[in-house]
Coordinates of N, CA and C in Angstrom, one line a residue:
I2 N -2.2 -37.7 -4.4 CA -2.3 -36.3 -4.2 C -3.0 -35.9 -2.9
Y3 N -3.9 -36.8 -2.4 CA -4.6 -36.5 -1.2 C -3.9 -37.1 0.0
E4 N -2.6 -37.1 0.0 CA -1.9 -37.6 1.2 C -2.1 -36.6 2.3
P5 N -2.0 -37.0 3.6 CA -2.2 -36.1 4.7 C -1.2 -35.0 4.7
E6 N 0.1 -35.3 4.3 CA 1.1 -34.2 4.2 C 0.7 -33.1 3.2
N7 N 0.2 -33.5 2.1 CA -0.2 -32.6 1.0 C -1.4 -31.7 1.5
I8 N -2.3 -32.3 2.2 CA -3.5 -31.6 2.7 C -3.0 -30.5 3.7
C9 N -2.1 -30.9 4.6 CA -1.6 -29.9 5.6 C -0.9 -28.8 4.9
I10 N -0.1 -29.1 3.9 CA 0.6 -28.0 3.2 C -0.4 -27.1 2.5
L11 N -1.4 -27.7 1.9 CA -2.4 -26.9 1.2 C -3.2 -26.0 2.2
C12 N -3.5 -26.5 3.4 CA -4.1 -25.7 4.4 C -3.2 -24.6 4.8
L13 N -2.0 -24.8 5.0 CA -1.0 -23.8 5.4 C -1.0 -22.7 4.3
I14 N -0.9 -23.1 3.1 CA -0.8 -22.1 2.0 C -2.1 -21.3 1.9
L15 N -3.3 -21.9 2.1 CA -4.5 -21.2 2.0 C -4.7 -20.2 3.2
S16 N -4.2 -20.7 4.4 CA -4.3 -19.8 5.6 C -3.3 -18.6 5.4
F17 N -2.2 -18.8 4.8 CA -1.2 -17.8 4.6 C -1.8 -16.8 3.6
L18 N -2.4 -17.3 2.5 CA -3.0 -16.4 1.5 C -4.1 -15.5 2.1
S19 N -5.0 -16.1 3.0 CA -6.0 -15.3 3.5 C -5.5 -14.3 4.5
V20 N -4.5 -14.6 5.3 CA -3.9 -13.6 6.2 C -3.2 -12.5 5.4
S21 N -2.4 -12.9 4.4 CA -1.7 -11.9 3.6 C -2.6 -11.0 2.9
S22 N -3.8 -11.5 2.4 CA -4.7 -10.6 1.7 C -5.4 -9.6 2.7
A23 N -5.6 -10.1 3.9 CA -6.2 -9.2 4.9 C -5.2 -8.1 5.3
A24 N -4.0 -8.5 5.3 CA -2.9 -7.6 5.7 C -2.7 -6.5 4.7
T25 N -3.2 -6.7 3.5 CA -3.0 -5.6 2.5 C -4.1 -4.6 2.4
F26 N -5.1 -4.8 3.3 CA -6.2 -3.8 3.3 C -5.7 -2.6 4.2
V27 N -5.8 -1.4 3.6 CA -5.2 -0.2 4.2 C -6.2 1.0 4.1
V28 N -6.3 1.7 5.1 CA -7.1 3.0 5.1 C -6.0 4.1 5.4
N29 N -6.1 5.1 4.5 CA -5.1 6.3 4.7 C -5.9 7.6 4.6
V30 N -5.3 8.6 5.1 CA -5.7 10.0 4.9 C -4.9 10.6 3.8
T31 N -5.5 11.5 3.0 CA -4.7 12.1 2.0 C -3.9 13.3 2.5
Q32 N -4.4 13.8 3.7 CA -3.7 14.9 4.4 C -4.0 14.7 5.9
S33 N -2.9 14.9 6.7 CA -3.0 14.6 8.1 C -3.5 15.8 8.9
R34 N -3.3 17.0 8.4 CA -3.8 18.2 9.1 C -4.5 19.2 8.1
Y35 N -5.5 19.8 8.5 CA -6.3 20.8 7.7 C -6.4 22.0 8.6
E36 N -6.2 23.2 7.9 CA -6.4 24.5 8.6 C -7.5 25.2 7.8
A37 N -8.5 25.8 8.5 CA -9.5 26.5 7.8 C -10.0 27.6 8.7
E38 N -10.8 28.5 8.2 CA -11.5 29.6 8.9 C -13.0 29.3 9.0
E39 N -13.5 29.9 10.1 CA -15.0 29.8 10.3 C -15.7 30.2 9.0
N40 N -16.8 29.5 8.7 CA -17.7 29.7 7.6 C -17.1 29.3 6.2
Q41 N -15.9 28.8 6.2 CA -15.4 28.2 5.0 C -15.9 26.8 4.8
N42 N -15.6 26.3 3.6 CA -16.0 24.9 3.3 C -14.6 24.1 3.2
I43 N -14.7 22.8 3.4 CA -13.5 22.0 3.3 C -13.9 20.6 2.9
T44 N -12.9 19.9 2.3 CA -13.1 18.5 1.9 C -12.1 17.6 2.6
L45 N -12.6 16.7 3.4 CA -11.7 15.8 4.1 C -11.7 14.5 3.3
E46 N -10.5 13.9 3.1 CA -10.5 12.7 2.2 C -9.7 11.6 2.8
W47 N -10.2 10.4 2.6 CA -9.6 9.1 3.0 C -9.5 8.2 1.8
T48 N -8.6 7.3 1.8 CA -8.6 6.3 0.7 C -8.5 4.9 1.4
F49 N -9.1 3.9 0.7 CA -9.0 2.5 1.2 C -8.8 1.6 0.1
T50 N -8.3 0.4 0.4 CA -8.0 -0.6 -0.6 C -9.3 -1.2 -1.1
T51 N -9.4 -1.3 -2.5 CA -10.6 -1.9 -3.1 C -10.2 -3.0 -4.0
R52 N -11.2 -3.9 -4.3 CA -11.1 -4.9 -5.3 C -12.2 -4.6 -6.3
T53 N -12.0 -5.0 -7.6 CA -13.0 -4.7 -8.6 C -14.2 -5.6 -8.4
Q54 N -14.1 -6.8 -7.8 CA -15.3 -7.6 -7.6 C -15.9 -7.4 -6.2
G55 N -15.6 -6.4 -5.5 CA -16.2 -6.1 -4.2 C -17.6 -5.7 -4.3
S56 N -18.4 -6.0 -3.3 CA -19.8 -5.7 -3.3 C -20.1 -4.6 -2.3
Y57 N -21.0 -3.7 -2.6 CA -21.4 -2.7 -1.7 C -22.0 -3.3 -0.4
R58 N -22.6 -4.5 -0.5 CA -23.2 -5.1 0.7 C -22.1 -5.4 1.8
E59 N -20.9 -5.5 1.4 CA -19.8 -5.7 2.3 C -19.2 -4.5 2.8
L60 N -19.7 -3.3 2.5 CA -19.1 -2.0 2.8 C -19.7 -1.4 4.1
F61 N -18.8 -1.1 5.0 CA -19.2 -0.5 6.3 C -18.3 0.7 6.4
I62 N -18.8 1.9 6.6 CA -18.0 3.1 6.8 C -18.6 3.9 8.0
Y63 N -17.7 4.3 8.9 CA -18.1 5.1 10.1 C -17.1 6.2 10.2
C64 N -17.5 7.4 9.9 CA -16.7 8.6 10.0 C -17.2 9.5 11.2
S65 N -16.3 9.9 12.0 CA -16.7 10.7 13.2 C -15.7 11.7 13.6
L66 N -16.1 12.7 14.4 CA -15.3 13.7 15.0 C -15.1 13.2 16.5
L67 N -13.9 13.0 16.9 CA -13.6 12.6 18.2 C -13.4 13.8 19.1
A68 N -14.5 14.3 19.7 CA -14.5 15.5 20.5 C -14.2 15.1 21.9
P69 N -13.8 16.1 22.8 CA -13.6 15.7 24.2 C -14.9 15.2 24.8
H70 N -14.8 14.0 25.4 CA -15.9 13.4 26.1 C -17.1 12.9 25.2
K71 N -17.0 13.0 23.9 CA -18.0 12.5 23.0 C -17.5 12.2 21.6
E72 N -18.3 11.5 20.9 CA -18.0 11.2 19.5 C -19.2 11.6 18.6
L73 N -18.9 12.4 17.6 CA -20.0 13.0 16.8 C -19.9 12.3 15.4
V74 N -21.0 11.7 15.0 CA -21.0 11.0 13.7 C -21.2 12.0 12.5
L75 N -20.3 11.9 11.5 CA -20.5 12.7 10.3 C -21.2 11.8 9.2
Y76 N -20.8 10.6 9.1 CA -21.2 9.8 8.0 C -21.1 8.3 8.3
R77 N -22.2 7.5 7.9 CA -22.2 6.1 8.2 C -22.8 5.3 7.1
V78 N -22.2 4.2 6.8 CA -22.7 3.3 5.8 C -22.7 1.9 6.5
H79 N -23.9 1.2 6.4 CA -24.0 -0.1 7.0 C -24.5 -1.1 5.9
E80 N -23.7 -2.1 5.6 CA -23.9 -3.1 4.5 C -24.3 -2.4 3.2
G81 N -23.5 -1.3 2.9 CA -23.6 -0.6 1.6 C -24.7 0.4 1.6
V82 N -25.5 0.6 2.7 CA -26.6 1.5 2.7 C -26.2 2.7 3.7
E83 N -26.4 3.9 3.2 CA -26.2 5.1 4.0 C -27.2 5.2 5.1
I84 N -26.8 5.6 6.3 CA -27.6 5.8 7.5 C -27.6 7.2 7.9
P85 N -28.4 8.1 7.1 CA -28.3 9.5 7.4 C -28.8 9.9 8.8
E86 N -29.7 9.1 9.3 CA -30.3 9.5 10.7 C -29.3 9.3 11.8
S87 N -28.1 8.7 11.5 CA -27.1 8.5 12.5 C -26.2 9.8 12.6
Q88 N -26.3 10.7 11.7 CA -25.5 11.9 11.7 C -25.8 12.8 12.8
D89 N -24.8 13.3 13.5 CA -25.0 14.2 14.7 C -25.6 15.5 14.2
D90 N -26.4 16.1 15.1 CA -27.1 17.3 14.8 C -26.1 18.5 14.5
Q91 N -24.9 18.4 15.0 CA -23.9 19.5 14.8 C -23.6 19.6 13.3
F92 N -23.7 18.4 12.6 CA -23.3 18.4 11.2 C -24.5 18.3 10.2
S93 N -25.7 18.4 10.8 CA -26.9 18.3 10.0 C -27.0 19.3 8.8
G94 N -27.1 18.8 7.6 CA -27.2 19.7 6.5 C -25.9 20.3 6.0
R95 N -24.8 19.9 6.7 CA -23.5 20.5 6.3 C -22.5 19.5 5.8
V96 N -22.8 18.2 5.7 CA -21.9 17.2 5.2 C -22.5 16.5 4.0
Q97 N -21.7 16.5 3.0 CA -22.0 15.8 1.7 C -20.9 14.8 1.4
I98 N -21.3 13.7 0.9 CA -20.3 12.7 0.4 C -20.3 12.6 -1.1
D99 N -19.1 12.4 -1.6 CA -19.0 12.3 -3.1 C -19.1 10.8 -3.3
K100 N -20.3 10.3 -3.7 CA -20.6 8.9 -3.8 C -19.9 8.3 -5.1
D101 N -19.6 9.1 -6.1 CA -19.0 8.6 -7.3 C -17.7 8.0 -7.1
V102 N -16.9 8.4 -6.1 CA -15.6 8.0 -5.9 C -15.5 6.8 -4.8
L103 N -16.6 6.5 -4.2 CA -16.6 5.4 -3.2 C -16.1 4.1 -3.8
R104 N -16.5 3.7 -5.0 CA -16.1 2.5 -5.7 C -14.6 2.5 -6.0
E105 N -14.0 3.7 -6.1 CA -12.6 3.8 -6.3 C -11.8 3.7 -5.0
G106 N -12.5 3.6 -3.9 CA -11.8 3.5 -2.6 C -11.5 4.8 -2.0
R107 N -12.3 5.8 -2.3 CA -12.1 7.2 -1.8 C -13.3 7.7 -1.0
I108 N -13.1 8.2 0.1 CA -14.2 8.8 0.9 C -13.9 10.3 0.9
R109 N -14.7 11.1 0.3 CA -14.6 12.5 0.3 C -15.8 13.2 1.0
L110 N -15.5 13.7 2.1 CA -16.6 14.4 2.9 C -16.4 15.9 2.8
H111 N -17.4 16.5 2.2 CA -17.5 18.0 2.1 C -18.2 18.5 3.2
V112 N -17.5 19.3 4.1 CA -18.1 20.0 5.2 C -18.2 21.4 4.9
S113 N -19.5 22.0 5.0 CA -19.7 23.4 4.7 C -19.9 24.2 5.9
R114 N -19.8 25.5 5.8 CA -20.0 26.5 6.8 C -19.4 26.1 8.1
L115 N -18.1 25.9 8.1 CA -17.3 25.4 9.2 C -17.5 26.3 10.5
R116 N -17.5 25.6 11.6 CA -17.6 26.3 12.9 C -16.4 26.0 13.7
T117 N -16.1 26.8 14.7 CA -14.9 26.5 15.5 C -15.0 25.2 16.2
E118 N -16.2 24.8 16.6 CA -16.4 23.6 17.3 C -16.3 22.3 16.4
D119 N -16.1 22.6 15.1 CA -15.8 21.5 14.2 C -14.3 21.1 14.3
S120 N -13.5 21.8 15.0 CA -12.1 21.5 15.2 C -12.0 20.2 15.9
G121 N -10.9 19.4 15.6 CA -10.7 18.2 16.3 C -10.1 17.1 15.4
L122 N -10.2 15.9 16.0 CA -9.6 14.7 15.3 C -10.8 14.0 14.6
Y123 N -10.6 13.8 13.3 CA -11.6 13.1 12.5 C -11.1 11.7 12.2
R124 N -11.9 10.7 12.4 CA -11.5 9.3 12.1 C -12.6 8.7 11.1
C125 N -12.1 7.9 10.1 CA -12.9 7.1 9.3 C -12.5 5.6 9.5
E126 N -13.5 4.8 9.8 CA -13.2 3.4 9.9 C -13.9 2.7 8.8
V127 N -13.2 1.8 8.1 CA -13.8 1.2 6.9 C -13.6 -0.3 7.0
K128 N -14.7 -1.1 6.7 CA -14.7 -2.5 6.7 C -15.3 -3.0 5.4
T129 N -14.5 -3.9 4.7 CA -15.0 -4.5 3.5 C -14.8 -6.0 3.6
G130 N -15.1 -6.7 2.6 CA -14.8 -8.1 2.6 C -13.3 -8.4 2.6
D131 N -12.5 -7.4 2.4 CA -11.1 -7.6 2.3 C -10.4 -7.3 3.7
G132 N -11.1 -6.6 4.6 CA -10.5 -6.3 5.9 C -11.1 -5.1 6.5
F133 N -10.4 -4.6 7.6 CA -10.8 -3.5 8.4 C -9.6 -2.6 8.6
G134 N -9.9 -1.3 8.6 CA -8.8 -0.3 8.9 C -9.4 1.0 9.2
S135 N -8.6 1.9 9.8 CA -9.0 3.3 10.1 C -7.9 4.2 9.9
A136 N -8.2 5.5 9.8 CA -7.2 6.5 9.7 C -7.8 7.8 10.2
E137 N -6.9 8.7 10.7 CA -7.3 10.0 11.3 C -6.6 11.2 10.7
C138 N -7.3 12.3 10.8 CA -6.7 13.6 10.4 C -7.3 14.6 11.4
R139 N -6.5 15.7 11.5 CA -6.9 16.8 12.4 C -7.3 18.0 11.6
L140 N -8.4 18.6 12.1 CA -8.9 19.9 11.5 C -8.9 21.0 12.5
N141 N -8.3 22.1 12.2 CA -8.3 23.3 13.1 C -9.1 24.4 12.4
V142 N -10.2 24.8 13.0 CA -11.0 25.9 12.4 C -10.8 27.1 13.3
S143 N -10.3 28.2 12.8 CA -10.0 29.4 13.5 C -11.2 30.3 13.3
G144 N -11.5 31.1 14.3 CA -12.6 32.1 14.2 C -12.2 33.2 13.3
E145 N -13.3 33.9 12.7 CA -13.0 35.0 11.9 C -12.6 36.2 12.7
F146 N -11.6 36.9 12.2 CA -11.1 38.1 12.9 C -11.8 39.3 12.4
L147 N -12.4 40.1 13.3 CA -13.0 41.3 12.9 C -12.2 42.5 13.4
L148 N -11.9 43.4 12.5 CA -11.2 44.7 12.9 C -12.2 45.7 13.2
R149 N -12.2 46.3 14.3 CA -13.1 47.4 14.7 C -12.3 48.7 15.0
F150 N -12.8 49.8 14.5 CA -12.1 51.1 14.7 C -13.0 51.9 15.6

């Protein structure tokens, strides 16, 4: 059973299994475009592949707004621990995460009191023991219209 040919075949099978399991890790957005008005609240949502035996220590999440000439951090998790101090001042006190659904492979970011400068492309990058992936969605926040007579 320990013939060189058998060991090579076993190595090929194991390498194929590790590559194919990494290829099954996916990050998606539940909606690719969001429209909202200034001062409204919105929930941006991403999903990612999970395993029941996964550990929070292997969880890395980086969600940001890709603005012209800069990247603004909304939410960050490093080795399963939230890093609130990395959040950009523009979102301070306005972003909440639904922690209960993280284990299910869902990232739900609640952004309150929207501003027109919150418009743009939002990306969440997720890394677990199963792999790495990212997905993007676009948010357009329009200003409130005031009618004056």
